[in-house]
Short mmCIF file of C-alpha atoms in Angstrom, two decimals:
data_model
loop_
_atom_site.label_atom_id
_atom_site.label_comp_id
_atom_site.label_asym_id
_atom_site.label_seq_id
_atom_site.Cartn_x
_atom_site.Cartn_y
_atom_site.Cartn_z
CA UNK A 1 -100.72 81.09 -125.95
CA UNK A 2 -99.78 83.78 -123.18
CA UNK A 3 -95.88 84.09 -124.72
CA UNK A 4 -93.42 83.29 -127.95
CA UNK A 5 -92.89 80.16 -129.44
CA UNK A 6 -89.20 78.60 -129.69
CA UNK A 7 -89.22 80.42 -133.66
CA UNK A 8 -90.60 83.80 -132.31
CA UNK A 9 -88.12 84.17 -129.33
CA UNK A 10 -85.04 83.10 -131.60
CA UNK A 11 -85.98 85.43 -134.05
CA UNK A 12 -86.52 88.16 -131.18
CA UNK A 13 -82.86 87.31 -129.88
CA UNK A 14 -81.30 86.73 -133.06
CA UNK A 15 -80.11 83.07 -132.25
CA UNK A 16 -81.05 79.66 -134.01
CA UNK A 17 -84.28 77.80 -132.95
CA UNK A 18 -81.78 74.48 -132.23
CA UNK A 19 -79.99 76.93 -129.71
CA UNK A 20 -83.58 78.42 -128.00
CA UNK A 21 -84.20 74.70 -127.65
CA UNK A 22 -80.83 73.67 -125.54
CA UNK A 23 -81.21 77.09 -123.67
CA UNK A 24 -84.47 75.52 -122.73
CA UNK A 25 -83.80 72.20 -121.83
CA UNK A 26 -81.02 73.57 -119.70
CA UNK A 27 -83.30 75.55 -117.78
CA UNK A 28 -82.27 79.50 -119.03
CA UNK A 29 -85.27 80.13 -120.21
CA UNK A 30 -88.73 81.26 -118.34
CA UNK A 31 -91.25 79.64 -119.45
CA UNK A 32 -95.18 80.00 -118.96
CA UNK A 33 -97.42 76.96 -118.18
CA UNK A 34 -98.50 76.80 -121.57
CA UNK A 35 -94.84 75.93 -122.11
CA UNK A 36 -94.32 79.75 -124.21
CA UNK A 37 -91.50 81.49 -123.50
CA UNK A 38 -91.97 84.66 -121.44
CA UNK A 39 -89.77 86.71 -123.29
CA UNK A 40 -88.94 89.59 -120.84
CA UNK A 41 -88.24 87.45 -118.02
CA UNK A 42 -86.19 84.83 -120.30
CA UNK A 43 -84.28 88.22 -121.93
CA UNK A 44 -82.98 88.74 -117.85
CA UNK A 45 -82.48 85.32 -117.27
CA UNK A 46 -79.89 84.88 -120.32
CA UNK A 47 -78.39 88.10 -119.31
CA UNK A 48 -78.06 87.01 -115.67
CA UNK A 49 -76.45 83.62 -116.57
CA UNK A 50 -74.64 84.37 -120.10
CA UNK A 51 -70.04 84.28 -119.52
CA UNK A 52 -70.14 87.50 -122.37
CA UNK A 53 -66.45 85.31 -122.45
CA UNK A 54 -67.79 82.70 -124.23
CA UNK A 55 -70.19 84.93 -126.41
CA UNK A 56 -69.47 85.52 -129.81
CA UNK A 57 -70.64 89.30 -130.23
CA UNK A 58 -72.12 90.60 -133.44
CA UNK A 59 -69.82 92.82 -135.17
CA UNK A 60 -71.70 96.73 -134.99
CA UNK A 61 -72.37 98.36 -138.28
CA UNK A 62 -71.90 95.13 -140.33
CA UNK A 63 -74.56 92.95 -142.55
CA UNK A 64 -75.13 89.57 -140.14
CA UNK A 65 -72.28 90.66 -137.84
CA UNK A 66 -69.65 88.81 -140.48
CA UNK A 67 -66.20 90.00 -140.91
CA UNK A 68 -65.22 91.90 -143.61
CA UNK A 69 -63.24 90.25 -146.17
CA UNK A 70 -60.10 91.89 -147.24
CA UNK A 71 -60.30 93.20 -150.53
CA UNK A 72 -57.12 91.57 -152.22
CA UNK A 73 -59.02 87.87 -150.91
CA UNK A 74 -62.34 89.33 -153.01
CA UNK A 75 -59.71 90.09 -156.17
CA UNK A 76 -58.30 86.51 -156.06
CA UNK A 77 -62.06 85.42 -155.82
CA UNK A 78 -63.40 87.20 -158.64
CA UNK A 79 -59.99 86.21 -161.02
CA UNK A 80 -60.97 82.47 -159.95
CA UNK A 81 -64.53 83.25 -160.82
CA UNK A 82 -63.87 84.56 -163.77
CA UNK A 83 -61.18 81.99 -165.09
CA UNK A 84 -64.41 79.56 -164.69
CA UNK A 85 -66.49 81.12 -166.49
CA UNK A 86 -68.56 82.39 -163.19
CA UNK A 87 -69.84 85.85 -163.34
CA UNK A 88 -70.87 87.30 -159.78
CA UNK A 89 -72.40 91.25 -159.98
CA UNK A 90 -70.94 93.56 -158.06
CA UNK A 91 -72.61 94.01 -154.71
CA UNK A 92 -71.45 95.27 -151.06
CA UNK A 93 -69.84 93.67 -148.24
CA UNK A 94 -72.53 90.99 -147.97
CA UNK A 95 -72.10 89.75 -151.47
CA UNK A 96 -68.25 89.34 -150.56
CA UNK A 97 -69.38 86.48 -148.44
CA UNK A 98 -71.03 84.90 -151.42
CA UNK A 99 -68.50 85.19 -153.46
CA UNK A 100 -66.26 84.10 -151.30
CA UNK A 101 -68.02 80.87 -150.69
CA UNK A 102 -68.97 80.36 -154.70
CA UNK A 103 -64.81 80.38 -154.83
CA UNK A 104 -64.49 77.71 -151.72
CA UNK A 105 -66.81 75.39 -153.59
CA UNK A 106 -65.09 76.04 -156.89
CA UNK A 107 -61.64 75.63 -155.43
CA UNK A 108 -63.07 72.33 -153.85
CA UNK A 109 -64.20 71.03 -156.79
CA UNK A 110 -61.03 71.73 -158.77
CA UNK A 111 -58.86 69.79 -155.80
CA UNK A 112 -61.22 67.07 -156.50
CA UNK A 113 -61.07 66.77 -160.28
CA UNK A 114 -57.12 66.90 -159.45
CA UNK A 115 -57.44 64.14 -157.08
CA UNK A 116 -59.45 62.27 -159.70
CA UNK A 117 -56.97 62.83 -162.44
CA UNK A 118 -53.90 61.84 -160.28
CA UNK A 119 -56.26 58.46 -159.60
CA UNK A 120 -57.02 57.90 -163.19
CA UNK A 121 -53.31 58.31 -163.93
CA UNK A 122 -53.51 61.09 -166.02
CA UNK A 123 -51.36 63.35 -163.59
CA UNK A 124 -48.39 62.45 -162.46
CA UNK A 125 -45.99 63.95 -159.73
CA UNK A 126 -43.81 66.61 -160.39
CA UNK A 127 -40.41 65.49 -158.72
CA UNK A 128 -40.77 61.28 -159.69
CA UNK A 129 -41.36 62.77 -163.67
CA UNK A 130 -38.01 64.79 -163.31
CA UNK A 131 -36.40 61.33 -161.60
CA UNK A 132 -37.60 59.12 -164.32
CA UNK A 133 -36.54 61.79 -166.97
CA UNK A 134 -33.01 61.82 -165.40
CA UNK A 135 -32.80 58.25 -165.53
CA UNK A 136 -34.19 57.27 -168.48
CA UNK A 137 -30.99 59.93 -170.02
CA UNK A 138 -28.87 58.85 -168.02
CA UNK A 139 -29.41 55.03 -169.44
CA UNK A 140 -29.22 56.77 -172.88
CA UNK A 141 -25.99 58.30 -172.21
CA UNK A 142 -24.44 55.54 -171.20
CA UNK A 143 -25.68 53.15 -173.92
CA UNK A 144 -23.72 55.26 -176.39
CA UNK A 145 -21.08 55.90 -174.43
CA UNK A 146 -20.65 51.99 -174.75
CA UNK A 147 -21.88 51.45 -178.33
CA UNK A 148 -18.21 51.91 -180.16
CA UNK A 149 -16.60 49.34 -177.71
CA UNK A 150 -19.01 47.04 -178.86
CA UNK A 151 -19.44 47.78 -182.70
CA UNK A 152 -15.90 49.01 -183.47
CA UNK A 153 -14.15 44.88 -183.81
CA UNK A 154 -17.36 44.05 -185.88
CA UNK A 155 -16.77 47.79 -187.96
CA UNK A 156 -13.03 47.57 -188.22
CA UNK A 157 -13.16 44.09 -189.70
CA UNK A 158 -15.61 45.01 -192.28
CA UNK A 159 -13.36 47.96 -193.25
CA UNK A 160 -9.79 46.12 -192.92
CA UNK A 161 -8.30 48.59 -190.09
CA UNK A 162 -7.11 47.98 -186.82
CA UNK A 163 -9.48 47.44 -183.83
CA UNK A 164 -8.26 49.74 -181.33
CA UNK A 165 -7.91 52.51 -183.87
CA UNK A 166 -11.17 52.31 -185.21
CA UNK A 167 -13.14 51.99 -181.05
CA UNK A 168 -10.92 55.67 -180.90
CA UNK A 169 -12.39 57.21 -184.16
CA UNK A 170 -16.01 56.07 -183.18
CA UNK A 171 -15.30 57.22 -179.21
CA UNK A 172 -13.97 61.12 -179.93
CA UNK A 173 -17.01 61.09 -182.33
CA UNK A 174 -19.65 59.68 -179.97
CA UNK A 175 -18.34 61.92 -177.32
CA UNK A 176 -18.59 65.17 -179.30
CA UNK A 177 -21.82 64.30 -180.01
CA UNK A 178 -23.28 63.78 -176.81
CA UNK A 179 -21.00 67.36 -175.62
CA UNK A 180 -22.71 69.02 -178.74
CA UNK A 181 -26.49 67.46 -176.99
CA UNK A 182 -25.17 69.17 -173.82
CA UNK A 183 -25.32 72.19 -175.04
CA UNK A 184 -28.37 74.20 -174.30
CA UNK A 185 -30.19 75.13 -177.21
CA UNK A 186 -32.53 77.94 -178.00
CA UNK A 187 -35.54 76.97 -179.37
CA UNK A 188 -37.48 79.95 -181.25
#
């Protein structure tokens, strides 16, 4: 073998073998008969035909030419990590990026268990809860806010009084009752 294999020359130029193999097949590589890459020559040619436009360039100074992750994104990492139960040790900048993904698959995998609960019915949504709540007191409201026009002929001739007197006793008492249940309470 007079040159580098398609491993060897991605390694040399710091790009994936998959992307030594298209640069191949499209013809920006030199290659030698033995179909080895000729590195030198093949280092020009990508220079010669590369837009540096479309070129990603590796950050200087930095592990793997990655970004480095703000430092109030690493503290909401580690309080997720540590809320379940993950420990991560303290390492540089290139252990950011692992923590960082450890907390994308962990906040992944709570979503899902969400998504499974609110399937299983055991979560419900916020704002239909309230609605139902609403209604359900509203209905109670109004079913005693009805009860002494109903009860008070039936109560009135058990007791011997008039009709209309008695639906007025039971009225001003149901309504203090439910203004009393109005009030907001402090519960210690």
């Amino acid at each position: 073998m007079q040159g580098m294999s398609e491993r060897q020359y991605a390694a040399h130029v710091g790009l994936s073998r998959g992307a030594i193999q298209k640069a191949k097949r499209a013809g920006r590589l030199v290659l030698f008969p033995d179909d080895s890459i000729d590195a030198e020559a093949s280092d020009r040619r990508r220079a010669e035909t590369t837009d540096l436009s479309k070129s990603r360039p590796k950050a200087a100074g930095r592990p793997g030419g990655m970004k480095p992750v703000p430092a109030a994104v690493i503290a909401s990492a580690n309080e997720t990590l540590r809320e379940n139960g993950v420990t991560v040790p303290e390492v540089g900048e290139a252990g950011a990026y692992m923590k960082a993904k450890t907390f994308n698959e962990i906040m992944k995998a709570q979503e899902r268990k969400l998504g499974l609960q609110i399937k299983r019915g055991e979560l419900v949504d916020r704002n239909r809860a309230i609605s139902l709540v609403f209604r359900l007191a509203r209905e109670e409201r109004d079913a005693w806010v009805n009860w002494p026009a109903r009860v008070a002929a039936l109560m009135a001739a058990e007791l011997g009084t008039e009709t209309a007197a008695m639906q007025k006793v039971l009225e001003a008492h149901v309504r203090a009752h439910l203004e009393e249940l109005a009030q907001p309470r402090i519960a210690l």
